[in-house]
Amino acid sequence: MKKRAFITGITGQDGSYLAEFLLKMGYEVYGMVRRTSTLNFERIRHIQDQVTLIPGDMLDQTSLTNALREIHPQEVYNLAAQSFVQTSWVQPVFTGDVTALGVTRLLDAIRTIDPEIRFYQASSSEMFGKVQEVPQRETTPFYPRSPYGVAKVYGHWITVNYRESYNLHATSGILFNHESSRRGYEFVTRKVTHTAAKIKLGLAKELRIGNLDSQRDWGFAGDYVEAMWLMLQQDKPDDYVVATGVTHSVEKLLNVAFSTLDLDWKQYTVQDERFMRPAEVDLLVGDPTKAGQQLGWEPKVSFEQLIQMMVESDLQLLKAEHNL
Ligand code: NDP
Ligand code: GDP
């Protein structure tokens, strides 16, 4: 019998990589999609005939309960979220409803339908915010700096609480930033690689950007979804930091992306107040020792390789779009 996995957020960056990975591992893959007036299956188009899509929404308890009753999965990966930090200041209540309360809705559906289901919660390094320790590990206290970060702290603790209250196999993966050519265009890595490629092709003149000094521990999304799966294969549920252990500034990101295209970033970059945040997370760097020792997980793609890969992919994408 094939194992069945249910992924919320399958149309997102991580959902698409996780679905690919689970298919390769021989799973039957089910993904939840919310109703939209136009389809947004771009990231899963290449595997759409191999996965089963179930309509539903993190805001709607009935759809979550019915999905579990219909699928009877052994594993549930909760990747759905309003995931963009900047938007969380504009839509703080919505972000809390989807990204925080949505986790309770799904956990409660699991508790009611089948408490044997193994559950993965997509927690975030944004929970560390104004960091209390460097590098950040599983025991580092949280100090979130955005409505998104606050919502993720709730999601983390409700996962721990359902594990302890109802003995669920519920795990919180605290993942540091991870990127790819499928990353949303609003995140800084993709914004930089896509705009740099546009500038190279003469399709844009400048890049408008916010804080150049903040530092992130950037890894490759394809590596990180393997850690999610490994967590659910453990006998006991737990919490794990997943990171590369190396941090870089936004300025370094600009440097690597533009120099990949033989361009000088300083000539094309304009700082713009619009992209500054009301409260910033200055430095994130994770300590993935526990994931290494207990899961046998380690990142394969370096920061430089990741950014070069994204630049190259955006260049090809733009050439195809513009017949260049
Ligand atoms: P994306 O923003 O690319 O994907 C988010 C997914 O959630 C999309 O499929 C989206 O659907 C879905 N979604 C949003 N709101 C709802 C809703 N109300 N009901 C159902 N589905 C919804 O995020 P990533 O793939 O990058 O991240 C996956 C998860 O990991 C998120 O929870 C994110 O917060 C978390 N995370 C990500 C990190 C990263 O660096 N990428 C780091 C740490 C944590 P639609 O396509 O319809 O919008
Ligand atoms: P986050 O870590 O989840 O907030 O991921 P982002 O990619 O959105 O942002 C990473 C860092 O880049 C944050 O410290 C931002 O303030 C900084 N940054 C600087 N300029 C920009 C920009 O133009 N867009 C975005 N998204 N982030 C920017």
GROMACS .gro file of C-alpha atoms and ligand atoms in nm:
model
  400
    1MET     CA    1   0.000   0.000   0.000
    2LYS     CA    2   0.129   0.343  -0.094
    3LYS     CA    3   0.153   0.601   0.186
    4ARG     CA    4  -0.074   0.902   0.150
    5ALA     CA    5   0.043   1.257   0.222
    6PHE     CA    6  -0.172   1.569   0.237
    7ILE     CA    7  -0.001   1.903   0.171
    8THR     CA    8  -0.163   2.240   0.244
    9GLY     CA    9   0.004   2.512   0.039
   10ILE     CA   10   0.090   2.275  -0.248
   11THR     CA   11   0.078   2.563  -0.500
   12GLY     CA   12   0.354   2.748  -0.309
   13GLN     CA   13   0.730   2.723  -0.346
   14ASP     CA   14   0.781   2.456  -0.079
   15GLY     CA   15   0.460   2.269  -0.159
   16SER     CA   16   0.575   2.213  -0.516
   17TYR     CA   17   0.918   2.079  -0.412
   18LEU     CA   18   0.771   1.864  -0.136
   19ALA     CA   19   0.511   1.716  -0.372
   20GLU     CA   20   0.787   1.627  -0.622
   21PHE     CA   21   0.996   1.470  -0.347
   22LEU     CA   22   0.710   1.264  -0.200
   23LEU     CA   23   0.611   1.139  -0.546
   24LYS     CA   24   0.969   1.021  -0.592
   25MET     CA   25   0.945   0.845  -0.255
   26GLY     CA   26   0.640   0.655  -0.383
   27TYR     CA   27   0.366   0.846  -0.199
   28GLU     CA   28   0.016   0.920  -0.313
   29VAL     CA   29   0.015   1.300  -0.291
   30TYR     CA   30  -0.291   1.513  -0.216
   31GLY     CA   31  -0.279   1.891  -0.206
   32MET     CA   32  -0.523   2.152  -0.087
   33VAL     CA   33  -0.601   2.442  -0.319
   34ARG     CA   34  -0.819   2.740  -0.252
   35ARG     CA   35  -1.073   2.865  -0.498
   36THR     CA   36  -0.946   3.147  -0.719
   37SER     CA   37  -1.106   3.304  -1.024
   38THR     CA   38  -0.794   3.227  -1.228
   39LEU     CA   39  -0.576   2.918  -1.178
   40ASN     CA   40  -0.240   2.957  -1.006
   41PHE     CA   41  -0.097   2.609  -1.056
   42GLU     CA   42   0.220   2.735  -1.227
   43ARG     CA   43   0.458   2.568  -0.979
   44ILE     CA   44   0.287   2.228  -0.995
   45ARG     CA   45   0.185   2.219  -1.360
   46HIS     CA   46   0.457   1.963  -1.441
   47ILE     CA   47   0.321   1.718  -1.179
   48GLN     CA   48  -0.046   1.807  -1.187
   49ASP     CA   49  -0.146   1.473  -1.342
   50GLN     CA   50   0.035   1.286  -1.059
   51VAL     CA   51  -0.124   1.463  -0.761
   52THR     CA   52  -0.485   1.493  -0.644
   53LEU     CA   53  -0.602   1.845  -0.569
   54ILE     CA   54  -0.868   1.896  -0.302
   55PRO     CA   55  -1.052   2.227  -0.263
   56GLY     CA   56  -1.028   2.392   0.078
   57ASP     CA   57  -0.905   2.686   0.280
   58MET     CA   58  -0.719   2.731   0.608
   59LEU     CA   59  -0.999   2.967   0.711
   60ASP     CA   60  -1.263   2.699   0.669
   61GLN     CA   61  -1.279   2.422   0.932
   62THR     CA   62  -1.529   2.210   0.739
   63SER     CA   63  -1.305   2.187   0.433
   64LEU     CA   64  -1.010   2.072   0.646
   65THR     CA   65  -1.210   1.808   0.831
   66ASN     CA   66  -1.368   1.680   0.511
   67ALA     CA   67  -1.032   1.663   0.333
   68LEU     CA   68  -0.886   1.441   0.606
   69ARG     CA   69  -1.197   1.223   0.613
   70GLU     CA   70  -1.179   1.177   0.236
   71ILE     CA   71  -0.804   1.117   0.201
   72HIS     CA   72  -0.714   0.938   0.523
   73PRO     CA   73  -0.350   1.046   0.499
   74GLN     CA   74  -0.071   0.909   0.717
   75GLU     CA   75   0.117   1.241   0.695
   76VAL     CA   76  -0.002   1.602   0.683
   77TYR     CA   77   0.234   1.887   0.594
   78ASN     CA   78   0.094   2.229   0.685
   79LEU     CA   79   0.272   2.469   0.450
   80ALA     CA   80  -0.020   2.705   0.382
   81ALA     CA   81   0.026   3.056   0.517
   82GLN     CA   82   0.016   3.425   0.440
   83SER     CA   83   0.393   3.399   0.418
   84PHE     CA   84   0.519   3.747   0.326
   85VAL     CA   85   0.643   3.952   0.624
   86GLN     CA   86   0.579   4.297   0.470
   87THR     CA   87   0.216   4.210   0.386
   88SER     CA   88   0.158   4.105   0.746
   89TRP     CA   89   0.167   4.470   0.857
   90VAL     CA   90  -0.096   4.558   0.596
   91GLN     CA   91  -0.316   4.255   0.672
   92PRO     CA   92  -0.234   4.166   1.035
   93VAL     CA   93  -0.572   4.013   1.124
   94PHE     CA   94  -0.590   3.803   0.807
   95THR     CA   95  -0.231   3.688   0.863
   96GLY     CA   96  -0.322   3.580   1.215
   97ASP     CA   97  -0.631   3.397   1.095
   98VAL     CA   98  -0.454   3.196   0.824
   99THR     CA   99  -0.101   3.160   0.961
  100ALA     CA  100  -0.185   3.119   1.332
  101LEU     CA  101  -0.546   3.001   1.380
  102GLY     CA  102  -0.530   2.792   1.062
  103VAL     CA  103  -0.283   2.564   1.243
  104THR     CA  104  -0.532   2.502   1.524
  105ARG     CA  105  -0.807   2.427   1.274
  106LEU     CA  106  -0.592   2.164   1.104
  107LEU     CA  107  -0.460   2.013   1.429
  108ASP     CA  108  -0.812   1.987   1.563
  109ALA     CA  109  -0.929   1.819   1.244
  110ILE     CA  110  -0.647   1.564   1.290
  111ARG     CA  111  -0.740   1.507   1.655
  112THR     CA  112  -1.102   1.445   1.557
  113ILE     CA  113  -1.058   1.239   1.241
  114ASP     CA  114  -0.744   1.033   1.311
  115PRO     CA  115  -0.497   1.117   1.591
  116GLU     CA  116  -0.246   0.872   1.441
  117ILE     CA  117  -0.177   1.114   1.151
  118ARG     CA  118   0.174   1.260   1.162
  119PHE     CA  119   0.176   1.640   1.138
  120TYR     CA  120   0.441   1.885   1.017
  121GLN     CA  121   0.410   2.257   1.095
  122ALA     CA  122   0.606   2.502   0.878
  123SER     CA  123   0.755   2.722   1.150
  124SER     CA  124   0.997   3.001   1.073
  125SER     CA  125   1.321   3.165   1.180
  126GLU     CA  126   1.117   3.490   1.182
  127MET     CA  127   1.004   3.369   1.527
  128PHE     CA  128   1.354   3.456   1.656
  129GLY     CA  129   1.318   3.814   1.526
  130LYS     CA  130   1.524   4.036   1.752
  131VAL     CA  131   1.760   3.754   1.823
  132GLN     CA  132   1.835   3.659   2.182
  133GLU     CA  133   2.126   3.434   2.088
  134VAL     CA  134   2.362   3.383   1.792
  135PRO     CA  135   2.335   3.137   1.622
  136GLN     CA  136   1.970   3.049   1.684
  137ARG     CA  137   1.887   2.696   1.791
  138GLU     CA  138   1.580   2.503   1.912
  139THR     CA  139   1.620   2.641   2.266
  140THR     CA  140   1.665   3.009   2.169
  141PRO     CA  141   1.378   3.225   2.305
  142PHE     CA  142   1.146   3.379   2.046
  143TYR     CA  143   1.112   3.756   1.994
  144PRO     CA  144   0.906   3.802   1.676
  145ARG     CA  145   0.918   4.141   1.501
  146SER     CA  146   0.619   4.132   1.265
  147PRO     CA  147   0.256   4.015   1.271
  148TYR     CA  148   0.380   3.724   1.056
  149GLY     CA  149   0.645   3.631   1.314
  150VAL     CA  150   0.389   3.655   1.595
  151ALA     CA  151   0.147   3.431   1.402
  152LYS     CA  152   0.422   3.173   1.346
  153VAL     CA  153   0.504   3.171   1.720
  154TYR     CA  154   0.138   3.087   1.783
  155GLY     CA  155   0.153   2.811   1.519
  156HIS     CA  156   0.464   2.668   1.681
  157TRP     CA  157   0.321   2.662   2.034
  158ILE     CA  158  -0.018   2.523   1.934
  159THR     CA  159   0.170   2.240   1.759
  160VAL     CA  160   0.367   2.172   2.079
  161ASN     CA  161   0.048   2.201   2.281
  162TYR     CA  162  -0.148   1.949   2.072
  163ARG     CA  163   0.151   1.714   2.091
  164GLU     CA  164   0.153   1.738   2.470
  165SER     CA  165  -0.225   1.756   2.523
  166TYR     CA  166  -0.335   1.481   2.285
  167ASN     CA  167  -0.016   1.285   2.225
  168LEU     CA  168  -0.017   1.372   1.852
  169HIS     CA  169   0.291   1.307   1.635
  170ALA     CA  170   0.313   1.683   1.572
  171THR     CA  171   0.645   1.838   1.474
  172SER     CA  172   0.752   2.199   1.427
  173GLY     CA  173   1.026   2.256   1.170
  174ILE     CA  174   1.190   2.593   1.232
  175LEU     CA  175   1.319   2.665   0.883
  176PHE     CA  176   1.545   2.954   0.798
  177ASN     CA  177   1.492   3.139   0.468
  178HIS     CA  178   1.502   2.906   0.169
  179GLU     CA  179   1.480   3.012  -0.189
  180SER     CA  180   1.472   2.882  -0.544
  181SER     CA  181   1.374   2.977  -0.895
  182ARG     CA  182   1.014   2.918  -0.776
  183ARG     CA  183   1.033   3.176  -0.495
  184GLY     CA  184   0.767   3.448  -0.499
  185TYR     CA  185   0.880   3.764  -0.680
  186GLU     CA  186   0.826   3.984  -0.372
  187PHE     CA  187   1.094   3.813  -0.161
  188VAL     CA  188   1.431   3.982  -0.173
  189THR     CA  189   1.632   3.703  -0.338
  190ARG     CA  190   1.390   3.656  -0.627
  191LYS     CA  191   1.332   4.029  -0.662
  192VAL     CA  192   1.707   4.079  -0.699
  193THR     CA  193   1.775   3.786  -0.936
  194HIS     CA  194   1.474   3.864  -1.155
  195THR     CA  195   1.541   4.238  -1.176
  196ALA     CA  196   1.915   4.189  -1.234
  197ALA     CA  197   1.832   3.955  -1.524
  198LYS     CA  198   1.585   4.213  -1.661
  199ILE     CA  199   1.854   4.483  -1.644
  200LYS     CA  200   2.099   4.255  -1.824
  201LEU     CA  201   1.848   4.205  -2.105
  202GLY     CA  202   1.761   4.575  -2.127
  203LEU     CA  203   1.409   4.517  -1.988
  204ALA     CA  204   1.461   4.729  -1.672
  205LYS     CA  205   1.684   5.020  -1.573
  206GLU     CA  206   1.707   4.997  -1.196
  207LEU     CA  207   1.635   4.794  -0.887
  208ARG     CA  208   1.455   4.967  -0.597
  209ILE     CA  209   1.535   4.803  -0.268
  210GLY     CA  210   1.509   4.845   0.112
  211ASN     CA  211   1.752   4.764   0.391
  212LEU     CA  212   2.089   4.646   0.257
  213ASP     CA  213   2.233   4.557   0.597
  214SER     CA  214   2.001   4.283   0.716
  215GLN     CA  215   2.151   3.937   0.717
  216ARG     CA  216   1.984   3.606   0.642
  217ASP     CA  217   2.078   3.240   0.645
  218TRP     CA  218   1.965   3.153   0.292
  219GLY     CA  219   1.940   2.791   0.175
  220PHE     CA  220   1.787   2.601  -0.118
  221ALA     CA  221   1.418   2.504  -0.088
  222GLY     CA  222   1.479   2.166  -0.257
  223ASP     CA  223   1.715   2.068   0.027
  224TYR     CA  224   1.478   2.191   0.297
  225VAL     CA  225   1.171   1.987   0.198
  226GLU     CA  226   1.375   1.670   0.254
  227ALA     CA  227   1.424   1.778   0.615
  228MET     CA  228   1.044   1.811   0.653
  229TRP     CA  229   0.996   1.452   0.542
  230LEU     CA  230   1.279   1.322   0.762
  231MET     CA  231   1.113   1.484   1.066
  232LEU     CA  232   0.795   1.283   1.012
  233GLN     CA  233   0.991   0.956   0.977
  234GLN     CA  234   1.123   0.983   1.335
  235ASP     CA  235   0.969   0.764   1.607
  236LYS     CA  236   0.901   1.068   1.822
  237PRO     CA  237   0.781   1.416   1.725
  238ASP     CA  238   1.014   1.703   1.809
  239ASP     CA  239   1.125   2.051   1.698
  240TYR     CA  240   1.418   2.110   1.464
  241VAL     CA  241   1.608   2.409   1.330
  242VAL     CA  242   1.687   2.373   0.958
  243ALA     CA  243   1.950   2.617   0.831
  244THR     CA  244   2.286   2.633   0.658
  245GLY     CA  245   2.469   2.795   0.951
  246VAL     CA  246   2.605   3.067   0.721
  247THR     CA  247   2.464   3.420   0.694
  248HIS     CA  248   2.494   3.691   0.426
  249SER     CA  249   2.377   4.052   0.397
  250VAL     CA  250   2.135   4.183   0.134
  251GLU     CA  251   2.432   4.379  -0.002
  252LYS     CA  252   2.625   4.054  -0.052
  253LEU     CA  253   2.321   3.910  -0.229
  254LEU     CA  254   2.325   4.207  -0.470
  255ASN     CA  255   2.693   4.160  -0.527
  256VAL     CA  256   2.665   3.788  -0.612
  257ALA     CA  257   2.355   3.829  -0.832
  258PHE     CA  258   2.481   4.124  -1.038
  259SER     CA  259   2.837   3.995  -1.072
  260THR     CA  260   2.700   3.665  -1.209
  261LEU     CA  261   2.578   3.884  -1.499
  262ASP     CA  262   2.901   4.090  -1.515
  263LEU     CA  263   2.717   4.395  -1.381
  264ASP     CA  264   2.809   4.634  -1.098
  265TRP     CA  265   2.512   4.640  -0.856
  266LYS     CA  266   2.599   4.991  -0.734
  267GLN     CA  267   2.522   5.138  -1.075
  268TYR     CA  268   2.166   5.003  -1.084
  269THR     CA  269   2.042   4.995  -0.726
  270VAL     CA  270   1.832   5.268  -0.562
  271GLN     CA  271   1.733   5.254  -0.196
  272ASP     CA  272   1.361   5.314  -0.150
  273GLU     CA  273   1.180   5.389   0.179
  274ARG     CA  274   0.880   5.188   0.059
  275PHE     CA  275   1.072   4.867   0.114
  276MET     CA  276   1.187   4.949   0.467
  277ARG     CA  277   0.996   4.770   0.744
  278PRO     CA  278   0.840   4.917   1.060
  279ALA     CA  279   1.046   4.670   1.265
  280GLU     CA  280   1.339   4.479   1.116
  281VAL     CA  281   1.496   4.141   1.181
  282ASP     CA  282   1.862   4.235   1.150
  283LEU     CA  283   2.042   3.904   1.172
  284LEU     CA  284   1.938   3.544   1.130
  285VAL     CA  285   2.179   3.254   1.140
  286GLY     CA  286   2.074   2.905   1.241
  287ASP     CA  287   2.252   2.621   1.413
  288PRO     CA  288   2.142   2.303   1.231
  289THR     CA  289   2.341   2.067   1.458
  290LYS     CA  290   2.035   1.880   1.590
  291ALA     CA  291   1.894   1.825   1.239
  292GLY     CA  292   2.237   1.698   1.132
  293GLN     CA  293   2.276   1.459   1.423
  294GLN     CA  294   1.921   1.328   1.458
  295LEU     CA  295   1.789   1.344   1.102
  296GLY     CA  296   2.117   1.301   0.914
  297TRP     CA  297   2.020   1.613   0.717
  298GLU     CA  298   2.261   1.860   0.567
  299PRO     CA  299   2.227   2.134   0.304
  300LYS     CA  300   2.378   2.056  -0.038
  301VAL     CA  301   2.352   2.388  -0.223
  302SER     CA  302   2.568   2.686  -0.115
  303PHE     CA  303   2.449   3.048  -0.112
  304GLU     CA  304   2.657   3.138  -0.419
  305GLN     CA  305   2.532   2.833  -0.612
  306LEU     CA  306   2.173   2.915  -0.515
  307ILE     CA  307   2.187   3.275  -0.632
  308GLN     CA  308   2.369   3.184  -0.954
  309MET     CA  309   2.108   2.916  -1.022
  310MET     CA  310   1.825   3.167  -0.966
  311VAL     CA  311   1.987   3.432  -1.188
  312GLU     CA  312   2.041   3.180  -1.467
  313SER     CA  313   1.683   3.055  -1.441
  314ASP     CA  314   1.539   3.410  -1.449
  315LEU     CA  315   1.752   3.492  -1.750
  316GLN     CA  316   1.615   3.191  -1.940
  317LEU     CA  317   1.260   3.266  -1.828
  318LEU     CA  318   1.275   3.628  -1.947
  319LYS     CA  319   1.436   3.532  -2.277
  320ALA     CA  320   1.155   3.286  -2.343
  321GLU     CA  321   0.885   3.537  -2.237
  322HIS     CA  322   1.025   3.814  -2.459
  323ASN     CA  323   1.145   3.598  -2.750
  324LEU     CA  324   1.504   3.711  -2.699
  325NDP     P1  325   0.443   3.046  -0.044
  325NDP     O1  326   0.393   3.182  -0.010
  325NDP     O2  327   0.516   3.024  -0.171
  325NDP     O3  328   0.317   2.945  -0.042
  325NDP     C1  329   0.212   2.959   0.051
  325NDP     C2  330   0.103   2.860   0.018
  325NDP     O4  331  -0.004   2.876   0.112
  325NDP     C3  332   0.041   2.879  -0.122
  325NDP     O5  333   0.014   2.753  -0.176
  325NDP     C4  334  -0.089   2.951  -0.090
  325NDP     O6  335  -0.190   2.929  -0.185
  325NDP     C5  336  -0.127   2.882   0.041
  325NDP     N1  337  -0.226   2.957   0.117
  325NDP     C6  338  -0.220   3.084   0.160
  325NDP     N2  339  -0.331   3.117   0.227
  325NDP     C7  340  -0.411   3.007   0.225
  325NDP     C8  341  -0.539   2.979   0.277
  325NDP     N3  342  -0.611   3.068   0.343
  325NDP     N4  343  -0.589   2.854   0.258
  325NDP     C9  344  -0.520   2.762   0.190
  325NDP     N5  345  -0.398   2.784   0.137
  325NDP    C10  346  -0.345   2.905   0.155
  325NDP     O7  347   0.530   2.999   0.081
  325NDP     P2  348   0.657   2.898   0.085
  325NDP     O8  349   0.629   2.781   0.000
  325NDP     O9  350   0.780   2.976   0.066
  325NDP    O10  351   0.655   2.855   0.239
  325NDP    C11  352   0.581   2.742   0.284
  325NDP    C12  353   0.555   2.755   0.433
  325NDP    O11  354   0.679   2.763   0.503
  325NDP    C13  355   0.478   2.881   0.473
  325NDP    O12  356   0.398   2.849   0.584
  325NDP    C14  357   0.588   2.978   0.514
  325NDP    O13  358   0.539   3.075   0.604
  325NDP    C15  359   0.684   2.881   0.581
  325NDP     N6  360   0.823   2.922   0.581
  325NDP    C16  361   0.885   2.957   0.463
  325NDP    C17  362   1.016   2.993   0.462
  325NDP    C18  363   1.086   3.027   0.334
  325NDP    O14  364   1.198   3.080   0.341
  325NDP     N7  365   1.028   2.997   0.218
  325NDP    C19  366   1.095   2.997   0.587
  325NDP    C20  367   1.024   2.948   0.703
  325NDP    C21  368   0.893   2.914   0.699
  325NDP     P3  369  -0.208   3.026  -0.314
  325NDP    O15  370  -0.112   2.973  -0.417
  325NDP    O16  371  -0.350   3.008  -0.347
  325NDP    O17  372  -0.172   3.165  -0.269
  326GDP     P1  373   1.190   3.749   0.523
  326GDP     O1  374   1.316   3.718   0.597
  326GDP     O2  375   1.089   3.639   0.531
  326GDP     O3  376   1.132   3.879   0.559
  326GDP     O4  377   1.231   3.748   0.367
  326GDP     P2  378   1.243   3.867   0.260
  326GDP     O5  379   1.313   3.808   0.142
  326GDP     O6  380   1.111   3.932   0.235
  326GDP     O7  381   1.337   3.975   0.330
  326GDP     C1  382   1.467   3.944   0.373
  326GDP     C2  383   1.538   4.072   0.418
  326GDP     O8  384   1.563   4.153   0.305
  326GDP     C3  385   1.458   4.159   0.518
  326GDP     O9  386   1.544   4.202   0.619
  326GDP     C4  387   1.413   4.277   0.432
  326GDP    O10  388   1.399   4.400   0.506
  326GDP     C5  389   1.532   4.288   0.337
  326GDP     N1  390   1.500   4.363   0.215
  326GDP     C6  391   1.567   4.472   0.168
  326GDP     N2  392   1.509   4.518   0.057
  326GDP     C7  393   1.403   4.439   0.033
  326GDP     C8  394   1.304   4.438  -0.070
  326GDP    O11  395   1.303   4.520  -0.161
  326GDP     N3  396   1.209   4.339  -0.064
  326GDP     C9  397   1.209   4.244   0.035
  326GDP     N4  398   1.116   4.148   0.034
  326GDP     N5  399   1.300   4.244   0.134
  326GDP    C10  400   1.396   4.341   0.132
   0.00000   0.00000   0.00000
